[in-house]
């Protein structure tokens, strides 16, 4: 790998503006061609595995944030001399990819779907799509500047999905080993069922939405016409005062069709209203069977009637109640959510769609006189995030992982500090979820994915092996041991036709999360013991969003600890969400989605990256607006202009320049500040405080280097040649180099372009990261220049507050100046007069009449402004501005005092009001100070 960046920049001086559209593609291609993204042969390993985006995906703002933060870490550690591997790849995204290809087939109009094609042909078609169209997001990540080692790109299903592919072998080995250890098994449990795709889906693929719905209140008559006294009125102490005789129990449901699968009615054991009928039975209307009335802690006596119908086969809470109380479960629907033909379902409803059945059930209940009321109500309903249809909880046979057993050592690993979470509060969330973990459903009724390595014999016996040949060997051994001859075994066929297999493979595929849970070690060559695995596992840090901490992070922890006997990563950094500028989650339905590629096209990748990093405060969501990105594009422009100023003033890197030997206070100061900035940025990146790191380099570049140092250095640079000019040029170039290095992880393109324009040298991204050098610390120079800068700032502030004409030059009288003050005034007189627009600077024992006084250090700086302004007019202007600010504050206070507004308004709106108030309060304080100054004139 060469440290050079070949053809990285045109052989010419910096253009007037930075053409990011040309530079980004050119620089990225040069970096990649030079091998700059590959791990170095030497150095301590630093490894990050990319959260693999779906192969169907395109770059969204969450990806942009996640990968920007990873790239900052990788570029930072690479410059610190570490052997950095940022392992890239994509996820095969079972349901999403299958949906894309099925849609493609439908659009082709050939009247062909996957079932008419057959499994083998369909899977082949998906692979064709993957190779032709599946790399879009990789190219988009490159546009962001992601410095992944693309030569090591991996796909969760391997290169072609064949049994001998290393990525496939890893998945098969894990499944088989877990099965043999009793940690994978078949079970009938409740799952999220998508009737459109006809498969189980994970919780992450379920989107709960609030919709307009209904509560239907039904009567379930008591067995044998029994009655009881039900309280209908209560006194102040909650004791019943009135009763009515009832021969039924009232239940409420949002899904009437599921009543046909009820196995019981439950009430809370402390609910005295139902005490007389607990243990008795009630008639399940329409199904005409009796079900028990039981007690359980699940029903809430204060919600509805306090009685809950228990439909164990179609509700997650009911399922738990049914299991605890040994209540029978009655599945109602087939894979398309159509009513089954089973005997316990009345014949009238069999074959009906669930919503058709709902209407029929309600109508029939009404005709029987058992409908009490219909209540309009907002309800939460689960939808498939890709299918868009209502998800049905379904009792099905699936493959499961014993997550509880695997979770224990993964919990212990965090408890003992082997893996830490940043921010630390996510540790508690991790424990809560892991300690209450449910069995993990790993089977999906799809065709695209890792097919489950289980084969069934003619007698239904299951053989789990890494491939069919091994499964067949196991089957022959089993049947031989049972006394069958080879000829009899060969005659064992599930089908009568010749050539039918001895074994038939399970139709299901594995949950996508199963293969991605192996990502930290499968991508490094496992199950082979490769040099990469030895060097780069465990990985250093995982950067991910909080919404997949359970689905991915926890499962990688479980599988990593179990199979590698080590945690998969030492640190897990959890970042927040990217919201719109109003604090709303982005969604297509709201029309507030911000496309990162549009912003990159408009403002450049650097501006977007810095915007995201600058707002990436731990534990706080990011509010993104185009205006912010434009603002940081302006920051990039400011740096570019500063570099052009240095170039025009012949500030070139001087290998003989020793910053520790600088003699001018001005240069000692900028060297001190750059040195301190390096310490600050390093400390904040190491602590994953990306916003603070970005803030530190931003302030140094904008407020110190550009606004002050270059302005203060102008007279020296543009003056006569000599030692001071030579030193200042070299110091400016040295400071600019430190800026480019410290900013590079955040803004890689503009920094590399500037770096390459100043000298023929190694690539910036492979240069040495600036470390804090105590020999460059110069508190005296820093204090002196701060004295100068603060004085100029104070004078400018007074001029602005007093509305002194810009062209007017005013005198400055220093009262009570010490010898040190006088020395500094003399040394910096030219700068003070030029930048503060002063006519002269004098020292006196008392302030002149009509002067505004500023306390500066141990002295007073007096500015006689009375002759330059209309005092009466200024007092009137400031008083009017003060009145306006007070009215604004009063209006906001009135709004915030309104409890209804605070309770009902979105949080971001309330926060905006507080922010506006703070701004007006600050403005008011300045106005009052200015009026006080005028009163003293």
mmCIF file of N, CA and C in Angstrom, residues 681-745:
data_model
loop_
_atom_site.group_PDB
_atom_site.id
_atom_site.type_symbol
_atom_site.label_atom_id
_atom_site.label_comp_id
_atom_site.label_asym_id
_atom_site.label_seq_id
_atom_site.Cartn_x
_atom_site.Cartn_y
_atom_site.Cartn_z
ATOM 1 N N UNK A 681 -9.856 17.576 20.651
ATOM 2 C CA UNK A 681 -10.513 16.739 19.642
ATOM 3 C C UNK A 681 -10.224 15.266 19.911
ATOM 4 N N UNK A 682 -8.981 14.962 20.250
ATOM 5 C CA UNK A 682 -8.605 13.570 20.540
ATOM 6 C C UNK A 682 -9.406 13.030 21.713
ATOM 7 N N UNK A 683 -9.463 13.803 22.788
ATOM 8 C CA UNK A 683 -10.179 13.368 23.988
ATOM 9 C C UNK A 683 -11.657 13.110 23.690
ATOM 10 N N UNK A 684 -12.288 13.987 22.933
ATOM 11 C CA UNK A 684 -13.721 13.856 22.680
ATOM 12 C C UNK A 684 -14.038 12.699 21.732
ATOM 13 N N UNK A 685 -13.196 12.475 20.726
ATOM 14 C CA UNK A 685 -13.447 11.323 19.845
ATOM 15 C C UNK A 685 -13.267 10.023 20.623
ATOM 16 N N UNK A 686 -12.237 9.962 21.440
ATOM 17 C CA UNK A 686 -12.011 8.752 22.240
ATOM 18 C C UNK A 686 -13.205 8.453 23.145
ATOM 19 N N UNK A 687 -13.899 9.501 23.588
ATOM 20 C CA UNK A 687 -15.048 9.331 24.481
ATOM 21 C C UNK A 687 -16.366 9.242 23.704
ATOM 22 N N UNK A 688 -16.293 9.201 22.374
ATOM 23 C CA UNK A 688 -17.474 9.114 21.503
ATOM 24 C C UNK A 688 -18.376 10.335 21.653
ATOM 25 N N UNK A 689 -17.785 11.465 22.045
ATOM 26 C CA UNK A 689 -18.531 12.725 22.088
ATOM 27 C C UNK A 689 -18.255 13.473 20.774
ATOM 28 N N UNK A 690 -18.865 12.954 19.717
ATOM 29 C CA UNK A 690 -18.572 13.463 18.377
ATOM 30 C C UNK A 690 -18.945 14.935 18.234
ATOM 31 N N UNK A 691 -20.049 15.335 18.857
ATOM 32 C CA UNK A 691 -20.476 16.731 18.750
ATOM 33 C C UNK A 691 -19.472 17.661 19.411
ATOM 34 N N UNK A 692 -18.917 17.246 20.544
ATOM 35 C CA UNK A 692 -17.935 18.085 21.234
ATOM 36 C C UNK A 692 -16.626 18.149 20.459
ATOM 37 N N UNK A 693 -16.250 17.036 19.834
ATOM 38 C CA UNK A 693 -15.042 17.038 18.999
ATOM 39 C C UNK A 693 -15.226 17.974 17.809
ATOM 40 N N UNK A 694 -16.394 17.871 17.170
ATOM 41 C CA UNK A 694 -16.680 18.748 16.027
ATOM 42 C C UNK A 694 -16.721 20.204 16.473
ATOM 43 N N UNK A 695 -17.311 20.455 17.640
ATOM 44 C CA UNK A 695 -17.385 21.822 18.153
ATOM 45 C C UNK A 695 -16.013 22.404 18.431
ATOM 46 N N UNK A 696 -15.106 21.579 18.961
ATOM 47 C CA UNK A 696 -13.759 22.060 19.285
ATOM 48 C C UNK A 696 -12.997 22.465 18.031
ATOM 49 N N UNK A 697 -13.037 21.643 16.991
ATOM 50 C CA UNK A 697 -12.302 21.982 15.767
ATOM 51 C C UNK A 697 -12.985 23.129 15.028
ATOM 52 N N UNK A 698 -14.306 23.184 15.083
ATOM 53 C CA UNK A 698 -15.048 24.281 14.443
ATOM 54 C C UNK A 698 -14.648 25.621 15.063
ATOM 55 N N UNK A 699 -14.673 25.673 16.400
ATOM 56 C CA UNK A 699 -14.343 26.934 17.085
ATOM 57 C C UNK A 699 -12.910 27.364 16.798
ATOM 58 N N UNK A 700 -12.008 26.392 16.780
ATOM 59 C CA UNK A 700 -10.607 26.751 16.529
ATOM 60 C C UNK A 700 -10.432 27.305 15.118
ATOM 61 N N UNK A 701 -11.044 26.634 14.139
ATOM 62 C CA UNK A 701 -10.887 27.083 12.754
ATOM 63 C C UNK A 701 -11.537 28.444 12.545
ATOM 64 N N UNK A 702 -12.790 28.542 12.935
ATOM 65 C CA UNK A 702 -13.560 29.745 12.620
ATOM 66 C C UNK A 702 -13.163 30.914 13.529
ATOM 67 N N UNK A 703 -13.220 30.685 14.830
ATOM 68 C CA UNK A 703 -13.079 31.796 15.779
ATOM 69 C C UNK A 703 -11.641 32.162 16.111
ATOM 70 N N UNK A 704 -10.733 31.191 16.025
ATOM 71 C CA UNK A 704 -9.337 31.472 16.373
ATOM 72 C C UNK A 704 -8.491 31.695 15.128
ATOM 73 N N UNK A 705 -8.424 30.695 14.270
ATOM 74 C CA UNK A 705 -7.518 30.766 13.127
ATOM 75 C C UNK A 705 -7.976 31.796 12.087
ATOM 76 N N UNK A 706 -9.234 31.663 11.643
ATOM 77 C CA UNK A 706 -9.712 32.540 10.565
ATOM 78 C C UNK A 706 -10.031 33.951 11.058
ATOM 79 N N UNK A 707 -10.859 34.046 12.096
ATOM 80 C CA UNK A 707 -11.324 35.362 12.538
ATOM 81 C C UNK A 707 -10.227 36.199 13.175
ATOM 82 N N UNK A 708 -9.270 35.552 13.859
ATOM 83 C CA UNK A 708 -8.298 36.329 14.616
ATOM 84 C C UNK A 708 -6.853 36.165 14.132
ATOM 85 N N UNK A 709 -6.401 34.915 14.076
ATOM 86 C CA UNK A 709 -4.977 34.769 13.760
ATOM 87 C C UNK A 709 -4.621 35.345 12.394
ATOM 88 N N UNK A 710 -5.356 34.942 11.361
ATOM 89 C CA UNK A 710 -5.011 35.428 10.016
ATOM 90 C C UNK A 710 -5.185 36.938 9.924
ATOM 91 N N UNK A 711 -6.212 37.449 10.615
ATOM 92 C CA UNK A 711 -6.441 38.891 10.600
ATOM 93 C C UNK A 711 -5.303 39.625 11.307
ATOM 94 N N UNK A 712 -4.865 39.077 12.438
ATOM 95 C CA UNK A 712 -3.764 39.680 13.188
ATOM 96 C C UNK A 712 -2.427 39.525 12.464
ATOM 97 N N UNK A 713 -2.315 38.445 11.669
ATOM 98 C CA UNK A 713 -1.047 38.165 10.989
ATOM 99 C C UNK A 713 -0.901 38.916 9.668
ATOM 100 N N UNK A 714 -1.982 39.481 9.174
ATOM 101 C CA UNK A 714 -1.931 40.147 7.863
ATOM 102 C C UNK A 714 -0.805 41.183 7.752
ATOM 103 N N UNK A 715 -0.673 42.104 8.698
ATOM 104 C CA UNK A 715 0.378 43.112 8.566
ATOM 105 C C UNK A 715 1.777 42.492 8.482
ATOM 106 N N UNK A 716 1.991 41.406 9.217
ATOM 107 C CA UNK A 716 3.313 40.764 9.185
ATOM 108 C C UNK A 716 3.538 40.098 7.834
ATOM 109 N N UNK A 717 2.525 39.320 7.379
ATOM 110 C CA UNK A 717 2.655 38.598 6.109
ATOM 111 C C UNK A 717 2.784 39.545 4.923
ATOM 112 N N UNK A 718 2.118 40.671 5.002
ATOM 113 C CA UNK A 718 2.114 41.603 3.866
ATOM 114 C C UNK A 718 3.125 42.737 4.046
ATOM 115 N N UNK A 719 3.930 42.625 5.110
ATOM 116 C CA UNK A 719 4.949 43.640 5.351
ATOM 117 C C UNK A 719 6.265 43.271 4.694
ATOM 118 N N UNK A 720 7.303 43.935 5.166
ATOM 119 C CA UNK A 720 8.633 43.710 4.594
ATOM 120 C C UNK A 720 9.151 42.328 4.940
ATOM 121 N N UNK A 721 9.971 41.775 4.051
ATOM 122 C CA UNK A 721 10.573 40.473 4.297
ATOM 123 C C UNK A 721 11.479 40.535 5.519
ATOM 124 N N UNK A 722 11.567 39.410 6.180
ATOM 125 C CA UNK A 722 12.425 39.347 7.345
ATOM 126 C C UNK A 722 12.093 38.122 8.166
ATOM 127 N N UNK A 723 12.761 37.988 9.296
ATOM 128 C CA UNK A 723 12.598 36.802 10.134
ATOM 129 C C UNK A 723 11.162 36.652 10.630
ATOM 130 N N UNK A 724 10.526 37.779 11.009
ATOM 131 C CA UNK A 724 9.150 37.707 11.517
ATOM 132 C C UNK A 724 8.198 37.196 10.442
ATOM 133 N N UNK A 725 8.371 37.668 9.234
ATOM 134 C CA UNK A 725 7.504 37.240 8.127
ATOM 135 C C UNK A 725 7.721 35.762 7.825
ATOM 136 N N UNK A 726 8.972 35.344 7.787
ATOM 137 C CA UNK A 726 9.299 33.936 7.516
ATOM 138 C C UNK A 726 8.679 33.040 8.581
ATOM 139 N N UNK A 727 8.844 33.432 9.859
ATOM 140 C CA UNK A 727 8.295 32.620 10.948
ATOM 141 C C UNK A 727 6.773 32.571 10.882
ATOM 142 N N UNK A 728 6.141 33.717 10.601
ATOM 143 C CA UNK A 728 4.676 33.766 10.560
ATOM 144 C C UNK A 728 4.130 32.916 9.417
ATOM 145 N N UNK A 729 4.774 32.966 8.270
ATOM 146 C CA UNK A 729 4.346 32.101 7.157
ATOM 147 C C UNK A 729 4.434 30.622 7.560
ATOM 148 N N UNK A 730 5.557 30.263 8.160
ATOM 149 C CA UNK A 730 5.757 28.855 8.552
ATOM 150 C C UNK A 730 4.778 28.446 9.641
ATOM 151 N N UNK A 731 4.524 29.358 10.607
ATOM 152 C CA UNK A 731 3.587 29.060 11.692
ATOM 153 C C UNK A 731 2.171 28.896 11.155
ATOM 154 N N UNK A 732 1.797 29.768 10.208
ATOM 155 C CA UNK A 732 0.458 29.666 9.614
ATOM 156 C C UNK A 732 0.297 28.338 8.876
ATOM 157 N N UNK A 733 1.336 27.962 8.120
ATOM 158 C CA UNK A 733 1.285 26.691 7.385
ATOM 159 C C UNK A 733 1.233 25.512 8.346
ATOM 160 N N UNK A 734 2.020 25.600 9.418
ATOM 161 C CA UNK A 734 2.010 24.527 10.432
ATOM 162 C C UNK A 734 0.625 24.396 11.061
ATOM 163 N N UNK A 735 0.023 25.534 11.438
ATOM 164 C CA UNK A 735 -1.304 25.511 12.058
ATOM 165 C C UNK A 735 -2.352 24.998 11.076
ATOM 166 N N UNK A 736 -2.239 25.405 9.803
ATOM 167 C CA UNK A 736 -3.192 24.935 8.796
ATOM 168 C C UNK A 736 -3.092 23.423 8.623
ATOM 169 N N UNK A 737 -1.874 22.895 8.645
ATOM 170 C CA UNK A 737 -1.708 21.444 8.553
ATOM 171 C C UNK A 737 -2.400 20.743 9.718
ATOM 172 N N UNK A 738 -2.249 21.293 10.927
ATOM 173 C CA UNK A 738 -2.906 20.669 12.090
ATOM 174 C C UNK A 738 -4.422 20.730 11.922
ATOM 175 N N UNK A 739 -4.905 21.831 11.402
ATOM 176 C CA UNK A 739 -6.344 21.965 11.146
ATOM 177 C C UNK A 739 -6.820 20.890 10.184
ATOM 178 N N UNK A 740 -6.102 20.712 9.087
ATOM 179 C CA UNK A 740 -6.505 19.733 8.079
ATOM 180 C C UNK A 740 -6.495 18.328 8.662
ATOM 181 N N UNK A 741 -5.515 18.027 9.493
ATOM 182 C CA UNK A 741 -5.445 16.698 10.102
ATOM 183 C C UNK A 741 -6.576 16.485 11.094
ATOM 184 N N UNK A 742 -6.844 17.471 11.937
ATOM 185 C CA UNK A 742 -7.889 17.328 12.955
ATOM 186 C C UNK A 742 -9.292 17.323 12.356
ATOM 187 N N UNK A 743 -9.453 18.034 11.256
ATOM 188 C CA UNK A 743 -10.768 18.098 10.609
ATOM 189 C C UNK A 743 -10.999 16.932 9.656
ATOM 190 N N UNK A 744 -9.924 16.281 9.220
ATOM 191 C CA UNK A 744 -10.046 15.257 8.171
ATOM 192 C C UNK A 744 -11.073 14.157 8.481
ATOM 193 N N UNK A 745 -11.104 13.580 9.687
ATOM 194 C CA UNK A 745 -12.115 12.536 9.920
ATOM 195 C C UNK A 745 -13.543 13.014 9.696
#
